[in-house]
Tab-separated table of C-alpha atoms in Angstrom:
chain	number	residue	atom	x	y	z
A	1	UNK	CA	75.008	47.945	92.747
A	2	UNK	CA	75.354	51.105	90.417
A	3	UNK	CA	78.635	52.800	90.324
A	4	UNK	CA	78.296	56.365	91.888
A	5	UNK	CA	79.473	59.155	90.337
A	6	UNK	CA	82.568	60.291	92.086
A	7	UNK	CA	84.558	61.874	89.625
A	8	UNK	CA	83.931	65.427	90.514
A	9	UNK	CA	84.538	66.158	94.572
A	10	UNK	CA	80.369	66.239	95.875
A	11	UNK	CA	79.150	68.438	98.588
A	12	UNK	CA	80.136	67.647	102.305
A	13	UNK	CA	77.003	66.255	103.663
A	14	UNK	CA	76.821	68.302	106.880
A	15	UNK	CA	75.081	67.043	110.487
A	16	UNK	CA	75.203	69.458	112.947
A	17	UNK	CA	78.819	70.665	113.522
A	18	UNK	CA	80.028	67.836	111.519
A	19	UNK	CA	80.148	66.855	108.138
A	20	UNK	CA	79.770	63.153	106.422
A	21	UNK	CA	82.657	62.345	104.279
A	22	UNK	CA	84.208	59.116	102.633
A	23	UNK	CA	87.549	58.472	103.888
A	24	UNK	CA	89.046	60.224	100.477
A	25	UNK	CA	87.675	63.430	100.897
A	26	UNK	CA	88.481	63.511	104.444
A	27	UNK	CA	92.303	63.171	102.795
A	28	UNK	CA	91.568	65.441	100.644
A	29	UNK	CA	90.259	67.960	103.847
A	30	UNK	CA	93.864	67.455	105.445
A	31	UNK	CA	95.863	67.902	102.531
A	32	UNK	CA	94.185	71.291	101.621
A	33	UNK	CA	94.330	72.999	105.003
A	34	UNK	CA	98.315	71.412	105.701
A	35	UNK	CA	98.752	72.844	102.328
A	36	UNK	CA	97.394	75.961	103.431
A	37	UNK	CA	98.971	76.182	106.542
A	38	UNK	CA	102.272	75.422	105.727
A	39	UNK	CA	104.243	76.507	102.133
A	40	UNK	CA	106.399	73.847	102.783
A	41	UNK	CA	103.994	71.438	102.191
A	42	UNK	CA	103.765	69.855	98.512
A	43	UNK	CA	102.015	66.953	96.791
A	44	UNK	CA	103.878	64.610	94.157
A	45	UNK	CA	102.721	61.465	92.112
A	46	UNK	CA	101.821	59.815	88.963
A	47	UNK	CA	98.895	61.472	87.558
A	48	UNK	CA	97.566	63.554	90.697
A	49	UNK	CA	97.324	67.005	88.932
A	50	UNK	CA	93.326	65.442	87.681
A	51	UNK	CA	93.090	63.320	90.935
A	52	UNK	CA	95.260	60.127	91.190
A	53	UNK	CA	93.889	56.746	91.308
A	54	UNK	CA	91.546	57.318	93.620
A	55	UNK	CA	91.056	60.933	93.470
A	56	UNK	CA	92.664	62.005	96.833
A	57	UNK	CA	94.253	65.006	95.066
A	58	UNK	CA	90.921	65.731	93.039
A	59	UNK	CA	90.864	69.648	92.625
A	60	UNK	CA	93.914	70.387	94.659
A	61	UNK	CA	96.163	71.430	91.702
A	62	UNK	CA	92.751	74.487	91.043
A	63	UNK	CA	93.617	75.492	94.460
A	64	UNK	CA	97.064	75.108	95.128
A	65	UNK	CA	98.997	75.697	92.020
A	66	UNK	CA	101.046	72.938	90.024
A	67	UNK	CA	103.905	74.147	91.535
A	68	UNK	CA	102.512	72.201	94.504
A	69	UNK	CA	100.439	69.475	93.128
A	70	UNK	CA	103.250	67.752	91.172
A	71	UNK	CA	103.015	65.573	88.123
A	72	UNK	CA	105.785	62.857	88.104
A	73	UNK	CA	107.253	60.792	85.447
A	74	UNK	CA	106.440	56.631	86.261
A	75	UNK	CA	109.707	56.398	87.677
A	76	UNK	CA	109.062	55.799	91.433
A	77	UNK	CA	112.819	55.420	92.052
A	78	UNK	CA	113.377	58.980	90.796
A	79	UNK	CA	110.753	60.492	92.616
A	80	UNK	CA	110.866	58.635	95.917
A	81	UNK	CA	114.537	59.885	96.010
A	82	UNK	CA	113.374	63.570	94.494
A	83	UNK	CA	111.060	63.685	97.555
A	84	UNK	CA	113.788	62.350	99.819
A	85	UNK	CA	115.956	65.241	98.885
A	86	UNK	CA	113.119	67.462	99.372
A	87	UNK	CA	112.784	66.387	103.243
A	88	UNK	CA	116.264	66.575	104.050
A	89	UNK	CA	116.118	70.450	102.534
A	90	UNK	CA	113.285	71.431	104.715
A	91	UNK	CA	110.275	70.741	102.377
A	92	UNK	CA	107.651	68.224	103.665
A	93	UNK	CA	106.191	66.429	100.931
A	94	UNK	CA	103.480	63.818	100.623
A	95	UNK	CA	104.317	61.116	98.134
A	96	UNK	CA	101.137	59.484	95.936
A	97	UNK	CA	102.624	56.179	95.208
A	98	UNK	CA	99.429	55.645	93.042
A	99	UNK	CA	99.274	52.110	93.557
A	100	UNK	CA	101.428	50.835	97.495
A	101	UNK	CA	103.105	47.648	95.411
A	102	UNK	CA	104.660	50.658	93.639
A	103	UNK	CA	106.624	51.185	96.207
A	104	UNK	CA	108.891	48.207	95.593
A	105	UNK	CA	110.330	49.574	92.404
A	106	UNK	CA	111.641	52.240	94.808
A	107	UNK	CA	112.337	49.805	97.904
A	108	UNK	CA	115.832	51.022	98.092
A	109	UNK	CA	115.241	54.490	98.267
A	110	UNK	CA	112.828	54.138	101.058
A	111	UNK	CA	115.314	51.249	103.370
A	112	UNK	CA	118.857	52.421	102.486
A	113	UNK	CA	117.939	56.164	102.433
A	114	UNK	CA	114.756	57.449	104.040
A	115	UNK	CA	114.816	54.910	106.571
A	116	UNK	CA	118.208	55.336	108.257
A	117	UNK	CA	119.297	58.815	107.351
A	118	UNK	CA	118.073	60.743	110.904
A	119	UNK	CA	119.475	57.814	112.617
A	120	UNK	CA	122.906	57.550	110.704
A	121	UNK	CA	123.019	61.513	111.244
A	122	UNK	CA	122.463	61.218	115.149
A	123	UNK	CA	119.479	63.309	114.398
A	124	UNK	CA	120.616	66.127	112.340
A	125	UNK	CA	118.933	65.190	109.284
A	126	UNK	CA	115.198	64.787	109.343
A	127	UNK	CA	113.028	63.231	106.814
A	128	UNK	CA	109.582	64.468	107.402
A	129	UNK	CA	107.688	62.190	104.400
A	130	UNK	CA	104.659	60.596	103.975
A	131	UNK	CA	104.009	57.959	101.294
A	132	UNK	CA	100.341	57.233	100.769
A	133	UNK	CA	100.126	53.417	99.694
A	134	UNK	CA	96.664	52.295	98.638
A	135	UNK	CA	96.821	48.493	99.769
A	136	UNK	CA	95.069	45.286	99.924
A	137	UNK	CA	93.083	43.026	97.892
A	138	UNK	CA	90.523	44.539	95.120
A	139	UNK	CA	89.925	42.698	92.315
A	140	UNK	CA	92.817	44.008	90.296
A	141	UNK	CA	95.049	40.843	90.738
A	142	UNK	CA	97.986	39.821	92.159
A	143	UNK	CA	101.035	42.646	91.225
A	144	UNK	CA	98.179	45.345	92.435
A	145	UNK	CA	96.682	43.643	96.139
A	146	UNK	CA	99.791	43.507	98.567
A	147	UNK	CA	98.985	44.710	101.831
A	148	UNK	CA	102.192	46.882	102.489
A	149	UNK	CA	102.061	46.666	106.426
A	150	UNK	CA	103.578	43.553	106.320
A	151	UNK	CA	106.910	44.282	104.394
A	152	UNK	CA	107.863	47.096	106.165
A	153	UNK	CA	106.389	46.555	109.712
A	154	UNK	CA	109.647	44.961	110.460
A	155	UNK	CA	111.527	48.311	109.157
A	156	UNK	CA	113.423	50.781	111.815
A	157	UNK	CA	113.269	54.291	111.297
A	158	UNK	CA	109.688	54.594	110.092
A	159	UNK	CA	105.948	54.999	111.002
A	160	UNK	CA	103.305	52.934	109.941
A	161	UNK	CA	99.419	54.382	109.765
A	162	UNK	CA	96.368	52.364	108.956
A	163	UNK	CA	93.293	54.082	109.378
A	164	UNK	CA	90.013	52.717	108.811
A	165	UNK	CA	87.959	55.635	108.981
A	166	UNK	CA	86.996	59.372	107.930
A	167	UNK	CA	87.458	60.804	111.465
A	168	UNK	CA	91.075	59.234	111.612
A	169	UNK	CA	92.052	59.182	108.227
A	170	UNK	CA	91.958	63.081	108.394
A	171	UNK	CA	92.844	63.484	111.987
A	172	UNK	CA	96.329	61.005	111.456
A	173	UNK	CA	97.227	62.270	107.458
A	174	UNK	CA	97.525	65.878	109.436
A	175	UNK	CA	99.542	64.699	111.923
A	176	UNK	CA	101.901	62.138	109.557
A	177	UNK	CA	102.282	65.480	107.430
A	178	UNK	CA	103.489	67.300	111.050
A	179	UNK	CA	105.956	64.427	111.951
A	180	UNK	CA	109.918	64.693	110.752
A	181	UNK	CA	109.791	60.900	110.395
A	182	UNK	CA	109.034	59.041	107.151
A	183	UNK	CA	105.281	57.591	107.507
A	184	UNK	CA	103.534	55.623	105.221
A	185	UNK	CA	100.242	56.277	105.121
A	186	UNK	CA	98.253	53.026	104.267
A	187	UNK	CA	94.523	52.209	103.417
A	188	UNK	CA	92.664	49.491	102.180
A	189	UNK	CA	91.652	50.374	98.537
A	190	UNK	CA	88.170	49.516	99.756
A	191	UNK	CA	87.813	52.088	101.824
A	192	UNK	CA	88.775	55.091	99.999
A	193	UNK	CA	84.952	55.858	98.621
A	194	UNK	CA	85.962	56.949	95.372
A	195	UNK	CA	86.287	55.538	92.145
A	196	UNK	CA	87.411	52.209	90.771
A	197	UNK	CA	86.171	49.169	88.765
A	198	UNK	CA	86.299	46.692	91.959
A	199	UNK	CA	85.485	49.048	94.836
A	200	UNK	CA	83.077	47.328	97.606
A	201	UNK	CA	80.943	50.629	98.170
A	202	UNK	CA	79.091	48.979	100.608
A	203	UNK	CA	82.174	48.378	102.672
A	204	UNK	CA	83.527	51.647	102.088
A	205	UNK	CA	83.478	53.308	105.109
A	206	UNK	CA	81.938	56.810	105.841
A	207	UNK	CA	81.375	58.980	108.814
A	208	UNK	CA	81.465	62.414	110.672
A	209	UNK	CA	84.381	64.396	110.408
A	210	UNK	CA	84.583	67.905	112.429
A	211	UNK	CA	84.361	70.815	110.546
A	212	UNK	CA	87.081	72.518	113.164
A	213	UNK	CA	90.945	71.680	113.553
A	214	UNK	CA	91.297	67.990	114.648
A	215	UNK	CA	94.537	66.054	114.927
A	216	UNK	CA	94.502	62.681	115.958
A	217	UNK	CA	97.874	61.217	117.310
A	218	UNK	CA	100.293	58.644	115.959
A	219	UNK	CA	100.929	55.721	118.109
A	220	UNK	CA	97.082	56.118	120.022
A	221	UNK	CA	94.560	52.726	119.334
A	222	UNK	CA	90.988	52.819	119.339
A	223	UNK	CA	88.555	50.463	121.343
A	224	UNK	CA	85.712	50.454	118.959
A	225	UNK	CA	83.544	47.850	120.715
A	226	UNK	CA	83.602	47.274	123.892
A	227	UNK	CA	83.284	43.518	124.858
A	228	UNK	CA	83.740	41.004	127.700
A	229	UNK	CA	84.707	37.857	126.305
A	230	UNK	CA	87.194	38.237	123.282
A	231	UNK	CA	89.074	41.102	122.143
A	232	UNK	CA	89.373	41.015	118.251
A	233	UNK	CA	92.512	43.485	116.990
A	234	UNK	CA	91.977	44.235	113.229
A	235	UNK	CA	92.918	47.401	111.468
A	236	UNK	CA	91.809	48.257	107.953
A	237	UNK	CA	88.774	47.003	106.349
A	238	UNK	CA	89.283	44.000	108.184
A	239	UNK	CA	88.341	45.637	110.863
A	240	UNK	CA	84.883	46.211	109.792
A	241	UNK	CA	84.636	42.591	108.802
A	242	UNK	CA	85.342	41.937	112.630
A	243	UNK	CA	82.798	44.472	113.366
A	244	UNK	CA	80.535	42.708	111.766
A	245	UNK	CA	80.919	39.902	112.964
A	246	UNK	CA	80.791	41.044	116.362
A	247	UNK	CA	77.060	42.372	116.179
A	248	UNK	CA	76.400	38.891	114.683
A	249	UNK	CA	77.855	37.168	117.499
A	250	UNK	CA	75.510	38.763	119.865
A	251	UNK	CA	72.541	36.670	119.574
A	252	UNK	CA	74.618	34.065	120.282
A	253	UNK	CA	75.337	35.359	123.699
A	254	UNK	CA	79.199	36.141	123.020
A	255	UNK	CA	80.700	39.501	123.691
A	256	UNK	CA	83.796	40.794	121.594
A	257	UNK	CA	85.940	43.637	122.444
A	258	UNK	CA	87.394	45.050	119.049
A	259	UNK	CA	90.687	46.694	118.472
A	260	UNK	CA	91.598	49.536	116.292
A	261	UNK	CA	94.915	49.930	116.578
A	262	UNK	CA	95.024	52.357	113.934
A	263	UNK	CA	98.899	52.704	113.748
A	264	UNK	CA	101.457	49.931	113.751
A	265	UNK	CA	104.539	51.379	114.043
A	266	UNK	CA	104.247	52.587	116.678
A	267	UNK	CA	101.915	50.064	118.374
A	268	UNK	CA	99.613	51.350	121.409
A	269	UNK	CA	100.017	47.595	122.442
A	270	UNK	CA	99.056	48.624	125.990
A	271	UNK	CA	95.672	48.781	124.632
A	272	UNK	CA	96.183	45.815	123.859
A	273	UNK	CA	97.715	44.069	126.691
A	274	UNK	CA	94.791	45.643	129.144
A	275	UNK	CA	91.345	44.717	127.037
A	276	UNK	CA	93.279	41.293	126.497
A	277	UNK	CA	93.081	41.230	130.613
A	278	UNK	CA	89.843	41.732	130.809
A	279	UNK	CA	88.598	38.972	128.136
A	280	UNK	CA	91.191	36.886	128.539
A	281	UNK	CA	91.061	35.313	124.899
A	282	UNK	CA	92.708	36.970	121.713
A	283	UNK	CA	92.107	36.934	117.911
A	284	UNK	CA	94.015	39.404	115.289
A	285	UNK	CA	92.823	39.478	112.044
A	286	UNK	CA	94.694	41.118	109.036
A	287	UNK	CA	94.889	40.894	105.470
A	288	UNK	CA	98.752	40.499	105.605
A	289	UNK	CA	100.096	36.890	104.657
A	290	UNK	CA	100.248	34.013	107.400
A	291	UNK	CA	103.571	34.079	106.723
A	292	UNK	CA	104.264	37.739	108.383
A	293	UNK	CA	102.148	40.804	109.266
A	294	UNK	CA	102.436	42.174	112.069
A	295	UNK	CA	100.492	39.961	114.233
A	296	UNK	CA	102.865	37.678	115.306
A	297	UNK	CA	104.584	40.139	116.733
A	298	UNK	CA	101.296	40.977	119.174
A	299	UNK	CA	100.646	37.869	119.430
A	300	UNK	CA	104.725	37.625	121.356
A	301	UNK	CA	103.885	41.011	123.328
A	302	UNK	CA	100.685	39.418	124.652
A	303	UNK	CA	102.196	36.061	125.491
A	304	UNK	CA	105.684	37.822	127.104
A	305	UNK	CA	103.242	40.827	129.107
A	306	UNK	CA	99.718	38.730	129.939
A	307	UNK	CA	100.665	35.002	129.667
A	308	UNK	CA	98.671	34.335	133.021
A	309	UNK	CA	95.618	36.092	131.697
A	310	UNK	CA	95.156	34.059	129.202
A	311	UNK	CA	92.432	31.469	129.217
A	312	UNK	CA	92.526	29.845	125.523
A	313	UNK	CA	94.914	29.579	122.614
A	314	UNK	CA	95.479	33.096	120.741
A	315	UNK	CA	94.543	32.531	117.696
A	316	UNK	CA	95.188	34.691	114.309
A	317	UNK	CA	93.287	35.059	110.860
A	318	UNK	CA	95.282	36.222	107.926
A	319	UNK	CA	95.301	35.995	104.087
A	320	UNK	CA	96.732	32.720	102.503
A	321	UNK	CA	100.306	32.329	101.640
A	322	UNK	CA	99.811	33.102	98.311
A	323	UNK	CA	99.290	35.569	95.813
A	324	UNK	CA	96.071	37.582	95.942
A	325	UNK	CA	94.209	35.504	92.418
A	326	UNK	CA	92.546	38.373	90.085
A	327	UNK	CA	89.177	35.800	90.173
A	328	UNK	CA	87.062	37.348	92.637
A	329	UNK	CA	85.744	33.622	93.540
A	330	UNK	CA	89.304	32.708	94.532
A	331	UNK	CA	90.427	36.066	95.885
A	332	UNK	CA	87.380	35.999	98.737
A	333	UNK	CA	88.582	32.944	99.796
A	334	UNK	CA	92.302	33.981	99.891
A	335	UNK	CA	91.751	36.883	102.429
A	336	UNK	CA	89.662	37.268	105.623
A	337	UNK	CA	86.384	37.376	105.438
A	338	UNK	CA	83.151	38.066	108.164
A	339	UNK	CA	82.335	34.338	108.258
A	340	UNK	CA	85.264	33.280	108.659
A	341	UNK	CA	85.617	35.338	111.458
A	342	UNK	CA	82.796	34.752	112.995
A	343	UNK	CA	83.958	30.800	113.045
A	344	UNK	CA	87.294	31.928	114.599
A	345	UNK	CA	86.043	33.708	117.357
A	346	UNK	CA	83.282	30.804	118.271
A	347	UNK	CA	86.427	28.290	118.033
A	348	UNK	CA	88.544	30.238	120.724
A	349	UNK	CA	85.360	30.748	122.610
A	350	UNK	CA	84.173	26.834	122.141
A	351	UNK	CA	87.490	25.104	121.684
């Protein structure tokens, strides 16, 4: 497949009211009217004056001034704890962390400091921050694939946002931007529709995004198929593996129910709890490592809240416990994938 030409910011592709956008320039969309809407509202990273990585930021410096689209030195210590400062003094900035393993060289600033300072202040400090992490498994090996989720789900004092689409992407950066807690912002590098040597286009996800003001809340899952005999939670582009494999499993006479949960901290596991009463079986997928995520932490909610309705194991599909390999033969079979699971949800169906 031909590499399209995304290096200048195209024409929204308008149908009816709406327009079709990639999940990027539906960022792009929120971070231009917050921008607008709010002078306290300012854009940092590593190279985002021509774009960033993936060219969330693409013309925003034209339109905004540098003075708001900063620059920073590759020093995500300094700049984590810059924007940190910046919170506390009113400001509300949005962090580009480039690359989300980035944010490790910087993993203090964000669990001693961010992380605790409204709480240690009973409230009177607020830290309204976002930190977009581009995560998950691309082709670029092993120090640029974690999926981020799963270090910090376990983290207090912070938010957690995973969308998987235009329509939310836009709807839930606008409200992460709104919210005086620190939120990182997460998606799956192969969903951004923009630019880079391993991008999946045809799993890059694109849709209808309203032209009017749209805000979509933090904390609020999605059921995006409705189903009678499993429900499948997967966030990311997972989640349109287990799509997928859902309209696949139709001819064979199964029905899934798939979960979007599209934030993680917090969790709308109510969602959750009542599709899982209905279907009474329950696979989560993620791209996190076996060994964490934040599945196993559903996986207790369910079991604690709906043991009774439960009519087979639960079962869970994640990435290996390894490192993602930068061969693209060895890093498919390291993560989830459609077949495999369509073979989980026939095994909790079959036994």
């Amino acid at each position: 497949m031909s590499m399209p030409d995304l290096t200048t910011a195209p024409p929204a592709v308008r149908v009816g009211g709406n327009r079709t956008l990639t999940i990027v320039e539906a960022m792009r969309e929120a971070l231009r009217e917050e921008m607008a809407a709010e002078d306290r509202v300012f854009v940092m990273g590593e190279d985002i004056v021509v774009g960033g990585a993936f060219l969330v930021t693409l013309g925003l410096a034209e339109d905004m001034g540098v003075d708001r689209v900063l620059n920073t030195p590759i020093s995500e210590n300094g700049f984590l704890g810059l924007a940190i400062g910046a919170a506390i003094e009113g400001l509300r900035p949005v962090v580009d962390m480039q690359y989300g393993d980035f944010l490790f060289t910087a993993a203090d600033q964000l669990i001693q400091q961010a992380s605790k300072l409204r709480y240690m202040s009973g409230g009177q400090v607020k830290i309204p921050l976002v930190l977009q992490l581009p995560t998950g498994a691309s082709g670029r090996g092993a120090q640029h694939a974690n999926s981020m989720e799963s270090y910090f789900f376990g983290l207090p004092g912070i938010k957690i946002v995973t969308p998987s689409n235009p329509y939310d992407a836009k709807g839930l950066l606008k409200s992460s931007i709104r919210d005086d807690n620190v939120v990182l912002f997460i998606v799956h590098k192969h969903l951004y529709g923009s630019r880079g040597r391993a991008l999946q286009h045809e799993q890059t996800s694109v849709g209808e995004v309203p032209g009017e003001e749209y805000l979509v809340p933090i904390g609020v899952g999605k059921v995006i198929e409705e189903g009678q005999d499993i429900t499948v939670v997967a966030n990311n582009v997972v989640l349109h593996h287990a799509l997928n494999a859902a309209s696949r499993l139709e001819g064979e006479g199964i029905s899934v129910e798939v979960i979007d949960p599209r934030t993680l901290v917090p969790f709308d596991i109510d969602l959750v709890i009542e599709s899982v009463e209905k279907t009474n079986r329950l696979l989560i997928v993620e791209e996190n490592p076996a060994r964490g995520g934040w599945g196993p932490w559903v996986i207790s909610e369910v079991i604690r809240r709906a043991f009774y309705s439960i009519d087979a194991p639960i079962a869970r599909l994640a990435a290996n416990d390894t490192p993602i390999p930068f061969s693209p033969p060895l890093e498919r079979a390291s993560v989830p994938t459609e077949e495999r699971i369509v073979e989980a949800i026939r095994q909790v169906i079959h036994g």
